[in-house]
Protein backbone atom coordinates (compact mmCIF):
# COMPACT_ATOMS: atom_id res chain seq x y z
CA UNK A 1 0.00 0.00 0.00
CA UNK A 2 1.22 3.49 -0.86
CA UNK A 3 1.95 5.14 2.51
CA UNK A 4 1.45 8.67 1.18
CA UNK A 5 -1.86 10.54 1.14
CA UNK A 6 -3.72 7.73 2.86
CA UNK A 7 -6.40 7.16 5.44
CA UNK A 8 -6.38 3.71 7.00
CA UNK A 9 -7.99 2.30 10.12
CA UNK A 10 -7.45 -0.70 12.35
CA UNK A 11 -8.98 -2.19 15.53
CA UNK A 12 -7.95 -0.49 18.76
CA UNK A 13 -10.07 -2.32 21.34
CA UNK A 14 -13.59 -2.71 22.66
CA UNK A 15 -15.73 -0.52 24.89
CA UNK A 16 -19.38 -1.00 25.89
CA UNK A 17 -19.59 -3.99 23.52
CA UNK A 18 -18.59 -1.82 20.56
CA UNK A 19 -15.36 -1.96 18.61
CA UNK A 20 -13.08 1.05 18.72
CA UNK A 21 -10.85 1.90 15.77
CA UNK A 22 -7.69 3.91 15.28
CA UNK A 23 -7.54 6.00 12.10
CA UNK A 24 -4.23 7.10 10.59
CA UNK A 25 -4.20 10.06 8.18
CA UNK A 26 -0.86 10.37 6.40
CA UNK A 27 0.09 13.23 4.09
CA UNK A 28 2.49 13.39 1.15
CA UNK A 29 5.43 14.10 3.49
CA UNK A 30 4.80 11.02 5.60
CA UNK A 31 3.63 13.11 8.55
CA UNK A 32 0.50 11.75 10.16
CA UNK A 33 -2.37 12.14 12.59
CA UNK A 34 -4.06 9.34 14.54
CA UNK A 35 -7.72 9.55 15.58
CA UNK A 36 -10.12 7.37 17.57
CA UNK A 37 -13.86 6.99 17.19
CA UNK A 38 -13.99 6.80 21.00
CA UNK A 39 -14.55 10.45 21.96
CA UNK A 40 -13.61 11.52 18.41
CA UNK A 41 -10.15 11.78 19.96
CA UNK A 42 -6.92 13.11 18.46
CA UNK A 43 -4.47 10.42 19.59
CA UNK A 44 -1.30 11.79 18.00
CA UNK A 45 0.05 14.42 15.61
CA UNK A 46 3.47 13.45 14.26
CA UNK A 47 5.39 16.29 12.61
CA UNK A 48 9.11 17.08 12.09
CA UNK A 49 11.29 19.41 14.09
CA UNK A 50 13.80 21.77 12.46
CA UNK A 51 16.20 18.84 11.98
CA UNK A 52 13.59 16.63 10.35
CA UNK A 53 12.98 14.43 13.40
CA UNK A 54 9.34 13.32 13.43
CA UNK A 55 7.72 13.20 16.86
CA UNK A 56 4.27 13.31 18.43
CA UNK A 57 3.33 16.79 19.68
CA UNK A 58 0.12 15.97 21.61
CA UNK A 59 -0.41 13.93 24.74
CA UNK A 60 -1.97 10.52 24.20
CA UNK A 61 -2.07 6.91 25.35
CA UNK A 62 -0.79 3.78 23.59
CA UNK A 63 -3.89 1.74 24.50
CA UNK A 64 -7.63 2.31 24.81
CA UNK A 65 -7.40 1.66 28.57
CA UNK A 66 -5.68 5.01 29.09
CA UNK A 67 -8.48 6.93 27.42
CA UNK A 68 -11.26 5.08 29.22
CA UNK A 69 -9.67 5.83 32.61
CA UNK A 70 -8.60 9.37 31.73
CA UNK A 71 -10.32 12.25 33.56
CA UNK A 72 -8.43 15.05 31.80
CA UNK A 73 -10.20 14.91 28.39
CA UNK A 74 -6.91 14.15 26.65
CA UNK A 75 -7.33 14.68 22.90
CA UNK A 76 -11.12 14.52 23.11
CA UNK A 77 -13.95 16.23 21.33
CA UNK A 78 -15.85 18.11 24.04
CA UNK A 79 -19.63 18.68 23.81
CA UNK A 80 -22.55 19.17 24.04
CA UNK A 81 -21.30 22.19 25.89
CA UNK A 82 -17.60 22.78 26.43
CA UNK A 83 -16.46 24.50 29.61
CA UNK A 84 -18.48 25.37 32.69
CA UNK A 85 -22.13 26.12 33.34
CA UNK A 86 -22.77 27.88 36.64
CA UNK A 87 -24.74 25.90 39.22
CA UNK A 88 -25.17 23.22 36.54
CA UNK A 89 -28.35 24.88 35.30
CA UNK A 90 -29.68 27.22 32.64
CA UNK A 91 -33.05 28.37 31.34
CA UNK A 92 -34.54 28.56 27.86
CA UNK A 93 -37.53 30.89 27.86
CA UNK A 94 -39.42 29.90 31.03
CA UNK A 95 -38.04 26.41 31.53
CA UNK A 96 -35.01 25.58 33.67
CA UNK A 97 -32.78 22.60 32.88
CA UNK A 98 -30.61 20.89 35.50
CA UNK A 99 -27.31 19.23 34.57
CA UNK A 100 -24.76 17.02 36.33
CA UNK A 101 -22.75 18.76 39.05
CA UNK A 102 -19.40 17.24 38.16
CA UNK A 103 -17.18 20.23 39.06
CA UNK A 104 -18.15 21.28 42.55
CA UNK A 105 -21.57 22.88 42.21
CA UNK A 106 -21.01 23.46 38.51
CA UNK A 107 -21.20 21.47 35.29
CA UNK A 108 -17.98 21.12 33.30
CA UNK A 109 -17.70 19.73 29.75
CA UNK A 110 -21.28 18.37 29.98
CA UNK A 111 -20.78 15.80 32.75
CA UNK A 112 -22.17 12.35 31.95
CA UNK A 113 -23.40 13.62 28.57
CA UNK A 114 -19.83 14.50 27.56
CA UNK A 115 -18.80 13.48 24.05
CA UNK A 116 -15.33 12.57 25.37
CA UNK A 117 -16.61 9.11 26.34
CA UNK A 118 -19.12 8.56 23.53
CA UNK A 119 -18.56 6.08 20.70
CA UNK A 120 -18.97 7.75 17.33
CA UNK A 121 -20.01 6.12 14.08
CA UNK A 122 -17.69 6.93 11.20
CA UNK A 123 -17.22 7.15 7.46
CA UNK A 124 -14.18 7.90 5.31
CA UNK A 125 -14.32 10.16 2.25
CA UNK A 126 -11.14 10.68 0.22
CA UNK A 127 -9.39 13.26 2.46
CA UNK A 128 -11.63 13.19 5.54
CA UNK A 129 -12.68 11.07 8.48
CA UNK A 130 -16.26 11.90 9.47
CA UNK A 131 -17.41 10.98 12.98
CA UNK A 132 -21.16 11.08 13.67
CA UNK A 133 -23.13 10.89 16.90
CA UNK A 134 -26.81 10.98 17.80
CA UNK A 135 -27.28 12.28 21.34
CA UNK A 136 -30.70 11.71 22.89
CA UNK A 137 -32.99 14.26 24.49
CA UNK A 138 -32.38 14.47 28.24
CA UNK A 139 -28.85 13.04 28.22
CA UNK A 140 -27.13 14.65 31.19
CA UNK A 141 -30.08 17.02 31.46
CA UNK A 142 -29.70 18.66 28.05
CA UNK A 143 -32.84 19.17 25.95
CA UNK A 144 -33.35 17.99 22.38
CA UNK A 145 -32.17 15.12 20.22
CA UNK A 146 -28.86 16.28 18.78
CA UNK A 147 -27.16 15.03 15.61
CA UNK A 148 -23.45 15.83 15.40
CA UNK A 149 -20.66 15.50 12.83
CA UNK A 150 -16.98 16.02 13.58
CA UNK A 151 -14.94 16.12 10.37
CA UNK A 152 -11.16 15.77 10.42
CA UNK A 153 -8.82 16.53 7.52
CA UNK A 154 -5.00 16.36 7.47
CA UNK A 155 -3.42 18.36 4.66
CA UNK A 156 -0.08 18.29 2.87
CA UNK A 157 0.67 21.60 4.62
CA UNK A 158 0.56 19.81 7.98
CA UNK A 159 -2.79 21.35 8.91
CA UNK A 160 -5.27 19.45 11.07
CA UNK A 161 -8.64 20.86 10.09
CA UNK A 162 -11.63 20.17 12.34
CA UNK A 163 -15.21 21.05 11.44
CA UNK A 164 -18.09 20.73 13.89
CA UNK A 165 -21.64 20.40 12.58
CA UNK A 166 -24.77 19.85 14.65
CA UNK A 167 -28.55 20.24 14.57
CA UNK A 168 -31.18 19.56 17.24
CA UNK A 169 -34.94 19.12 17.16
CA UNK A 170 -35.53 21.70 19.92
CA UNK A 171 -33.68 24.67 21.40
CA UNK A 172 -30.51 23.61 23.19
CA UNK A 173 -27.07 25.04 24.10
CA UNK A 174 -24.21 23.89 21.85
CA UNK A 175 -20.50 24.58 22.24
CA UNK A 176 -17.92 22.11 20.90
CA UNK A 177 -14.15 22.17 21.14
CA UNK A 178 -11.08 19.96 20.84
CA UNK A 179 -9.22 19.20 24.06
CA UNK A 180 -5.78 18.19 22.77
CA UNK A 181 -2.83 18.91 25.05
CA UNK A 182 0.05 20.27 22.97
CA UNK A 183 3.74 19.99 23.73
CA UNK A 184 5.87 20.95 20.74
CA UNK A 185 9.01 19.55 22.35
CA UNK A 186 7.37 16.10 22.23
CA UNK A 187 7.49 16.16 26.05
CA UNK A 188 11.24 16.67 26.17
CA UNK A 189 10.46 19.77 28.23
CA UNK A 190 7.51 21.13 30.18
CA UNK A 191 5.31 23.74 28.53
CA UNK A 192 6.92 26.55 30.56
CA UNK A 193 9.61 26.67 27.86
CA UNK A 194 7.09 27.38 25.08
CA UNK A 195 6.33 30.84 23.74
CA UNK A 196 2.67 31.69 23.20
CA UNK A 197 0.94 34.60 21.52
CA UNK A 198 -2.86 35.00 21.55
CA UNK A 199 -4.43 37.74 19.44
CA UNK A 200 -6.59 39.00 22.27
CA UNK A 201 -6.63 42.19 24.30
CA UNK A 202 -9.57 41.16 26.47
CA UNK A 203 -10.52 38.21 28.65
CA UNK A 204 -13.66 36.99 30.41
CA UNK A 205 -13.30 37.72 34.10
CA UNK A 206 -13.91 34.61 36.19
CA UNK A 207 -14.27 33.56 39.81
CA UNK A 208 -11.87 31.18 41.55
CA UNK A 209 -13.88 28.22 40.27
CA UNK A 210 -13.63 29.52 36.67
CA UNK A 211 -17.22 30.79 36.40
CA UNK A 212 -17.57 34.07 34.44
CA UNK A 213 -18.64 37.11 36.46
CA UNK A 214 -20.11 38.57 33.29
CA UNK A 215 -17.44 41.26 33.02
CA UNK A 216 -15.12 41.61 30.02
CA UNK A 217 -11.77 43.02 31.18
CA UNK A 218 -8.35 43.88 29.68
CA UNK A 219 -5.98 40.92 29.38
CA UNK A 220 -3.08 42.85 30.97
CA UNK A 221 -1.12 40.39 33.16
CA UNK A 222 -2.60 37.45 31.24
CA UNK A 223 -0.91 38.58 28.00
CA UNK A 224 2.30 37.00 26.71
CA UNK A 225 3.83 38.75 23.68
CA UNK A 226 7.15 36.99 23.21
CA UNK A 227 7.55 35.90 26.83
CA UNK A 228 8.06 32.28 27.76
CA UNK A 229 5.01 30.75 29.38
CA UNK A 230 7.03 30.04 32.50
CA UNK A 231 7.70 33.77 32.92
CA UNK A 232 3.95 34.48 32.91
CA UNK A 233 2.98 31.44 35.02
CA UNK A 234 4.99 32.42 38.11
CA UNK A 235 1.88 32.33 40.30
CA UNK A 236 0.65 29.01 38.92
CA UNK A 237 -1.22 27.84 35.85
CA UNK A 238 -3.64 29.64 33.57
CA UNK A 239 -7.24 28.68 32.86
CA UNK A 240 -8.62 31.78 31.13
CA UNK A 241 -10.95 32.59 28.24
CA UNK A 242 -9.46 35.06 25.71
CA UNK A 243 -11.65 37.07 23.32
CA UNK A 244 -10.05 37.42 19.91
CA UNK A 245 -9.45 40.83 18.38
CA UNK A 246 -11.32 41.62 15.16
CA UNK A 247 -14.02 39.79 13.23
CA UNK A 248 -12.01 37.70 10.75
CA UNK A 249 -10.47 35.16 13.12
CA UNK A 250 -10.98 32.28 10.72
CA UNK A 251 -8.79 34.01 8.08
CA UNK A 252 -5.84 34.93 10.31
CA UNK A 253 -4.01 32.96 12.96
CA UNK A 254 -5.37 33.75 16.41
CA UNK A 255 -2.74 31.85 18.42
CA UNK A 256 0.90 30.96 17.84
CA UNK A 257 2.71 28.42 20.00
CA UNK A 258 6.48 28.10 19.54
CA UNK A 259 9.16 25.87 21.05
CA UNK A 260 12.69 27.08 20.41
CA UNK A 261 14.79 23.91 20.68
CA UNK A 262 12.69 21.90 18.23
CA UNK A 263 11.86 24.94 16.10
CA UNK A 264 8.26 23.78 15.89
CA UNK A 265 5.51 26.35 15.64
CA UNK A 266 1.76 25.80 15.72
CA UNK A 267 -0.65 28.41 14.39
CA UNK A 268 -4.33 28.24 15.24
CA UNK A 269 -7.14 29.41 12.97
CA UNK A 270 -10.81 29.30 13.95
CA UNK A 271 -14.30 30.62 13.37
CA UNK A 272 -14.90 30.82 17.14
CA UNK A 273 -14.86 34.19 18.97
CA UNK A 274 -12.27 33.13 21.53
CA UNK A 275 -10.16 30.44 23.16
CA UNK A 276 -9.83 28.87 26.60
CA UNK A 277 -6.15 28.60 27.45
CA UNK A 278 -5.60 25.79 29.94
CA UNK A 279 -2.04 25.05 30.98
CA UNK A 280 -2.77 21.58 32.33
CA UNK A 281 -2.59 22.49 36.01
CA UNK A 282 -4.59 19.44 37.07
CA UNK A 283 -3.19 16.89 34.65
CA UNK A 284 -3.05 13.54 36.38
CA UNK A 285 -3.64 10.69 33.94
CA UNK A 286 -1.86 7.38 33.70
CA UNK A 287 -2.00 3.94 32.19
CA UNK A 288 -0.01 1.50 34.30
CA UNK A 289 1.53 -1.84 33.45
CA UNK A 290 2.99 -3.01 30.19
CA UNK A 291 2.11 0.29 28.45
CA UNK A 292 3.14 2.67 31.22
CA UNK A 293 2.34 6.32 30.53
CA UNK A 294 1.94 9.06 33.11
CA UNK A 295 1.07 12.72 32.64
CA UNK A 296 1.38 15.37 35.32
CA UNK A 297 0.76 19.13 35.52
CA UNK A 298 2.23 21.28 32.75
CA UNK A 299 3.13 18.38 30.45
CA UNK A 300 0.88 19.96 27.84
CA UNK A 301 -1.42 22.91 27.25
CA UNK A 302 -4.84 23.20 25.63
CA UNK A 303 -5.97 25.91 23.22
CA UNK A 304 -9.69 25.18 23.30
CA UNK A 305 -11.32 27.39 20.68
CA UNK A 306 -14.98 27.72 21.65
CA UNK A 307 -17.79 30.08 22.62
CA UNK A 308 -17.68 31.89 25.96
CA UNK A 309 -18.03 29.69 29.07
CA UNK A 310 -21.40 29.75 30.84
CA UNK A 311 -22.93 31.56 27.86
CA UNK A 312 -26.49 30.31 28.49
CA UNK A 313 -26.49 32.30 31.75
CA UNK A 314 -25.19 35.58 30.28
CA UNK A 315 -27.50 37.28 27.80
CA UNK A 316 -24.79 39.71 26.61
CA UNK A 317 -22.37 36.88 25.67
CA UNK A 318 -22.49 35.53 22.08
CA UNK A 319 -25.54 33.30 21.79
CA UNK A 320 -25.08 29.53 22.17
CA UNK A 321 -28.76 28.54 22.30
CA UNK A 322 -29.49 26.99 18.92
CA UNK A 323 -33.13 26.70 17.95
CA UNK A 324 -34.74 23.61 16.45
CA UNK A 325 -33.17 22.79 13.06
CA UNK A 326 -30.72 25.71 13.31
CA UNK A 327 -27.35 24.46 12.06
CA UNK A 328 -24.26 24.77 14.25
CA UNK A 329 -21.09 24.99 12.12
CA UNK A 330 -17.68 25.99 13.49
CA UNK A 331 -14.06 25.21 12.60
CA UNK A 332 -10.64 24.90 14.21
CA UNK A 333 -7.36 24.43 12.33
CA UNK A 334 -4.04 23.56 13.97
CA UNK A 335 -1.25 24.28 11.45
CA UNK A 336 2.31 23.03 12.08
CA UNK A 337 5.61 24.34 10.71
CA UNK A 338 9.23 24.91 11.73
CA UNK A 339 11.10 28.16 12.07
CA UNK A 340 14.66 29.08 12.92
CA UNK A 341 15.48 32.25 14.85
CA UNK A 342 18.31 34.44 13.61
CA UNK A 343 20.78 35.71 16.17
Short mmCIF file of N, CA and C in Angstrom, two decimals, residues 219-306:
data_model
loop_
_atom_site.label_atom_id
_atom_site.label_comp_id
_atom_site.label_asym_id
_atom_site.label_seq_id
_atom_site.Cartn_x
_atom_site.Cartn_y
_atom_site.Cartn_z
N UNK A 219 -6.80 42.10 29.11
CA UNK A 219 -5.98 40.92 29.38
C UNK A 219 -4.82 41.24 30.33
N UNK A 220 -4.17 42.36 30.13
CA UNK A 220 -3.08 42.85 30.97
C UNK A 220 -2.11 41.75 31.39
N UNK A 221 -2.11 41.35 32.66
CA UNK A 221 -1.12 40.39 33.16
C UNK A 221 -1.28 38.99 32.56
N UNK A 222 -2.39 38.75 31.87
CA UNK A 222 -2.60 37.45 31.24
C UNK A 222 -2.09 37.43 29.80
N UNK A 223 -1.47 38.52 29.36
CA UNK A 223 -0.91 38.58 28.00
C UNK A 223 0.51 38.02 28.00
N UNK A 224 0.99 37.65 26.82
CA UNK A 224 2.30 37.00 26.71
C UNK A 224 3.27 37.84 25.88
N UNK A 225 3.01 37.94 24.56
CA UNK A 225 3.83 38.75 23.68
C UNK A 225 5.32 38.47 23.84
N UNK A 226 5.73 37.35 23.32
CA UNK A 226 7.15 36.99 23.21
C UNK A 226 7.80 36.62 24.55
N UNK A 227 7.02 36.42 25.58
CA UNK A 227 7.55 35.90 26.83
C UNK A 227 7.37 34.39 26.85
N UNK A 228 8.29 33.70 27.53
CA UNK A 228 8.06 32.28 27.76
C UNK A 228 6.88 32.10 28.72
N UNK A 229 6.15 31.02 28.51
CA UNK A 229 5.01 30.75 29.38
C UNK A 229 5.41 30.72 30.85
N UNK A 230 6.57 30.14 31.12
CA UNK A 230 7.03 30.04 32.50
C UNK A 230 7.21 31.39 33.16
N UNK A 231 7.53 32.43 32.37
CA UNK A 231 7.70 33.77 32.92
C UNK A 231 6.36 34.39 33.30
N UNK A 232 5.29 33.96 32.63
CA UNK A 232 3.95 34.48 32.91
C UNK A 232 3.26 33.65 34.00
N UNK A 233 3.66 32.37 34.10
CA UNK A 233 2.98 31.44 35.02
C UNK A 233 3.66 31.36 36.39
N UNK A 234 4.26 32.43 36.84
CA UNK A 234 4.99 32.42 38.11
C UNK A 234 4.08 32.13 39.30
N UNK A 235 2.82 32.52 39.19
CA UNK A 235 1.88 32.33 40.30
C UNK A 235 1.02 31.08 40.10
N UNK A 236 1.41 30.23 39.18
CA UNK A 236 0.65 29.01 38.92
C UNK A 236 0.18 28.95 37.49
N UNK A 237 -0.77 28.05 37.22
CA UNK A 237 -1.22 27.84 35.85
C UNK A 237 -2.23 28.89 35.41
N UNK A 238 -2.68 28.73 34.17
CA UNK A 238 -3.64 29.64 33.57
C UNK A 238 -4.82 28.83 33.06
N UNK A 239 -6.02 29.29 33.38
CA UNK A 239 -7.24 28.68 32.86
C UNK A 239 -8.20 29.84 32.57
N UNK A 240 -7.99 30.49 31.42
CA UNK A 240 -8.62 31.78 31.13
C UNK A 240 -9.18 31.79 29.72
N UNK A 241 -10.35 32.46 29.56
CA UNK A 241 -10.95 32.59 28.24
C UNK A 241 -10.55 33.94 27.63
N UNK A 242 -9.93 33.89 26.45
CA UNK A 242 -9.46 35.06 25.71
C UNK A 242 -10.41 35.35 24.56
N UNK A 243 -10.77 36.63 24.41
CA UNK A 243 -11.65 37.07 23.32
C UNK A 243 -10.79 37.62 22.20
N UNK A 244 -10.90 37.02 21.02
CA UNK A 244 -10.05 37.42 19.91
C UNK A 244 -10.34 38.84 19.44
N UNK A 245 -9.30 39.52 18.98
CA UNK A 245 -9.45 40.83 18.38
C UNK A 245 -10.02 40.68 16.97
N UNK A 246 -10.85 41.61 16.54
CA UNK A 246 -11.32 41.62 15.16
C UNK A 246 -12.41 40.60 14.89
N UNK A 247 -12.88 40.61 13.63
CA UNK A 247 -14.02 39.79 13.23
C UNK A 247 -13.67 38.74 12.18
N UNK A 248 -12.39 38.62 11.82
CA UNK A 248 -12.01 37.70 10.75
C UNK A 248 -11.05 36.64 11.27
N UNK A 249 -11.38 36.10 12.46
CA UNK A 249 -10.47 35.16 13.12
C UNK A 249 -10.20 33.93 12.30
N UNK A 250 -11.18 33.50 11.47
CA UNK A 250 -10.98 32.28 10.72
C UNK A 250 -10.05 32.47 9.53
N UNK A 251 -9.68 33.72 9.21
CA UNK A 251 -8.79 34.01 8.08
C UNK A 251 -7.36 34.25 8.53
N UNK A 252 -7.17 34.63 9.77
CA UNK A 252 -5.84 34.93 10.31
C UNK A 252 -5.59 34.06 11.53
N UNK A 253 -4.32 33.77 11.78
CA UNK A 253 -4.01 32.96 12.96
C UNK A 253 -4.33 33.76 14.22
N UNK A 254 -4.97 33.09 15.17
CA UNK A 254 -5.37 33.75 16.41
C UNK A 254 -4.45 33.37 17.56
N UNK A 255 -3.71 32.28 17.41
CA UNK A 255 -2.74 31.85 18.42
C UNK A 255 -1.50 31.33 17.69
N UNK A 256 -0.36 31.56 18.31
CA UNK A 256 0.90 30.96 17.84
C UNK A 256 1.63 30.39 19.05
N UNK A 257 1.96 29.12 18.95
CA UNK A 257 2.71 28.42 20.00
C UNK A 257 4.05 28.00 19.41
N UNK A 258 5.14 28.33 20.10
CA UNK A 258 6.48 28.10 19.54
C UNK A 258 7.37 27.48 20.59
N UNK A 259 8.18 26.50 20.16
CA UNK A 259 9.16 25.87 21.05
C UNK A 259 10.53 25.96 20.38
N UNK A 260 11.45 26.63 21.05
CA UNK A 260 12.69 27.08 20.41
C UNK A 260 13.63 25.94 20.05
N UNK A 261 13.80 24.96 20.93
CA UNK A 261 14.79 23.91 20.68
C UNK A 261 14.40 23.06 19.47
N UNK A 262 13.15 22.70 19.38
CA UNK A 262 12.69 21.90 18.23
C UNK A 262 12.46 22.76 16.99
N UNK A 263 12.20 24.05 17.20
CA UNK A 263 11.86 24.94 16.10
C UNK A 263 10.42 24.81 15.64
N UNK A 264 9.65 23.97 16.32
CA UNK A 264 8.26 23.78 15.89
C UNK A 264 7.39 24.98 16.27
N UNK A 265 6.50 25.31 15.38
CA UNK A 265 5.51 26.35 15.64
C UNK A 265 4.14 25.83 15.24
N UNK A 266 3.13 26.15 16.04
CA UNK A 266 1.76 25.80 15.72
C UNK A 266 0.94 27.08 15.66
N UNK A 267 0.26 27.26 14.54
CA UNK A 267 -0.65 28.41 14.39
C UNK A 267 -2.08 27.90 14.41
N UNK A 268 -2.94 28.65 15.09
CA UNK A 268 -4.33 28.24 15.24
C UNK A 268 -5.24 29.20 14.48
N UNK A 269 -6.14 28.64 13.70
CA UNK A 269 -7.14 29.41 12.97
C UNK A 269 -8.51 28.88 13.40
N UNK A 270 -9.50 29.77 13.51
CA UNK A 270 -10.81 29.30 13.95
C UNK A 270 -11.90 30.28 13.59
N UNK A 271 -13.13 29.77 13.55
CA UNK A 271 -14.30 30.62 13.37
C UNK A 271 -14.88 31.05 14.71
N UNK A 272 -14.38 30.50 15.81
CA UNK A 272 -14.90 30.82 17.14
C UNK A 272 -14.46 32.22 17.58
N UNK A 273 -15.21 32.83 18.52
CA UNK A 273 -14.86 34.19 18.97
C UNK A 273 -13.74 34.25 20.00
N UNK A 274 -13.32 33.09 20.52
CA UNK A 274 -12.27 33.13 21.53
C UNK A 274 -11.74 31.74 21.84
N UNK A 275 -10.83 31.69 22.82
CA UNK A 275 -10.16 30.44 23.16
C UNK A 275 -9.96 30.34 24.67
N UNK A 276 -10.16 29.16 25.20
CA UNK A 276 -9.83 28.87 26.60
C UNK A 276 -8.40 28.33 26.63
N UNK A 277 -7.51 29.08 27.24
CA UNK A 277 -6.15 28.60 27.45
C UNK A 277 -6.11 27.86 28.78
N UNK A 278 -5.74 26.61 28.73
CA UNK A 278 -5.60 25.79 29.94
C UNK A 278 -4.22 25.18 29.93
N UNK A 279 -3.43 25.48 30.95
CA UNK A 279 -2.04 25.05 30.98
C UNK A 279 -1.83 23.70 31.66
N UNK A 280 -2.90 22.95 31.82
CA UNK A 280 -2.77 21.58 32.33
C UNK A 280 -2.42 21.48 33.79
N UNK A 281 -2.93 22.44 34.59
CA UNK A 281 -2.59 22.49 36.01
C UNK A 281 -2.96 21.21 36.74
N UNK A 282 -4.06 20.59 36.33
CA UNK A 282 -4.59 19.44 37.07
C UNK A 282 -4.37 18.11 36.34
N UNK A 283 -3.48 18.12 35.37
CA UNK A 283 -3.19 16.89 34.65
C UNK A 283 -2.74 15.80 35.61
N UNK A 284 -3.42 14.68 35.53
CA UNK A 284 -3.05 13.54 36.38
C UNK A 284 -3.67 12.30 35.76
N UNK A 285 -3.09 11.84 34.66
CA UNK A 285 -3.64 10.69 33.94
C UNK A 285 -2.53 9.68 33.68
N UNK A 286 -2.88 8.41 33.86
CA UNK A 286 -1.86 7.38 33.70
C UNK A 286 -2.47 6.10 33.20
N UNK A 287 -1.67 5.33 32.48
CA UNK A 287 -2.00 3.94 32.19
C UNK A 287 -0.81 3.13 32.69
N UNK A 288 -1.06 2.23 33.59
CA UNK A 288 -0.01 1.50 34.30
C UNK A 288 0.14 0.09 33.71
N UNK A 289 1.31 -0.47 33.90
CA UNK A 289 1.53 -1.84 33.45
C UNK A 289 2.44 -1.89 32.25
N UNK A 290 2.12 -2.80 31.35
CA UNK A 290 2.99 -3.01 30.19
C UNK A 290 3.15 -1.74 29.36
N UNK A 291 2.07 -0.94 29.25
CA UNK A 291 2.11 0.29 28.45
C UNK A 291 2.09 1.50 29.38
N UNK A 292 3.09 1.61 30.23
CA UNK A 292 3.14 2.67 31.22
C UNK A 292 3.20 4.04 30.56
N UNK A 293 2.34 4.94 31.01
CA UNK A 293 2.34 6.32 30.53
C UNK A 293 1.73 7.17 31.63
N UNK A 294 2.43 8.22 32.02
CA UNK A 294 1.94 9.06 33.11
C UNK A 294 2.10 10.52 32.73
N UNK A 295 1.02 11.29 32.90
CA UNK A 295 1.07 12.72 32.64
C UNK A 295 0.78 13.48 33.92
N UNK A 296 1.52 14.56 34.13
CA UNK A 296 1.38 15.37 35.32
C UNK A 296 1.27 16.84 34.91
N UNK A 297 0.98 17.72 35.87
CA UNK A 297 0.76 19.13 35.52
C UNK A 297 1.85 19.73 34.64
N UNK A 298 1.39 20.51 33.66
CA UNK A 298 2.23 21.28 32.75
C UNK A 298 3.00 20.43 31.74
N UNK A 299 2.56 19.18 31.53
CA UNK A 299 3.13 18.38 30.45
C UNK A 299 2.60 18.82 29.09
N UNK A 300 1.46 19.49 29.09
CA UNK A 300 0.88 19.96 27.84
C UNK A 300 -0.11 21.06 28.12
N UNK A 301 -0.43 21.85 27.10
CA UNK A 301 -1.42 22.91 27.25
C UNK A 301 -2.51 22.76 26.20
N UNK A 302 -3.69 23.24 26.54
CA UNK A 302 -4.84 23.20 25.63
C UNK A 302 -5.14 24.60 25.11
N UNK A 303 -5.43 24.69 23.83
CA UNK A 303 -5.97 25.91 23.22
C UNK A 303 -7.35 25.54 22.69
N UNK A 304 -8.34 25.67 23.57
CA UNK A 304 -9.69 25.18 23.30
C UNK A 304 -10.53 26.30 22.68
N UNK A 305 -10.50 26.40 21.36
CA UNK A 305 -11.32 27.39 20.68
C UNK A 305 -12.79 27.02 20.88
N UNK A 306 -13.60 27.99 21.29
CA UNK A 306 -14.98 27.72 21.65
C UNK A 306 -15.72 29.03 21.87
#
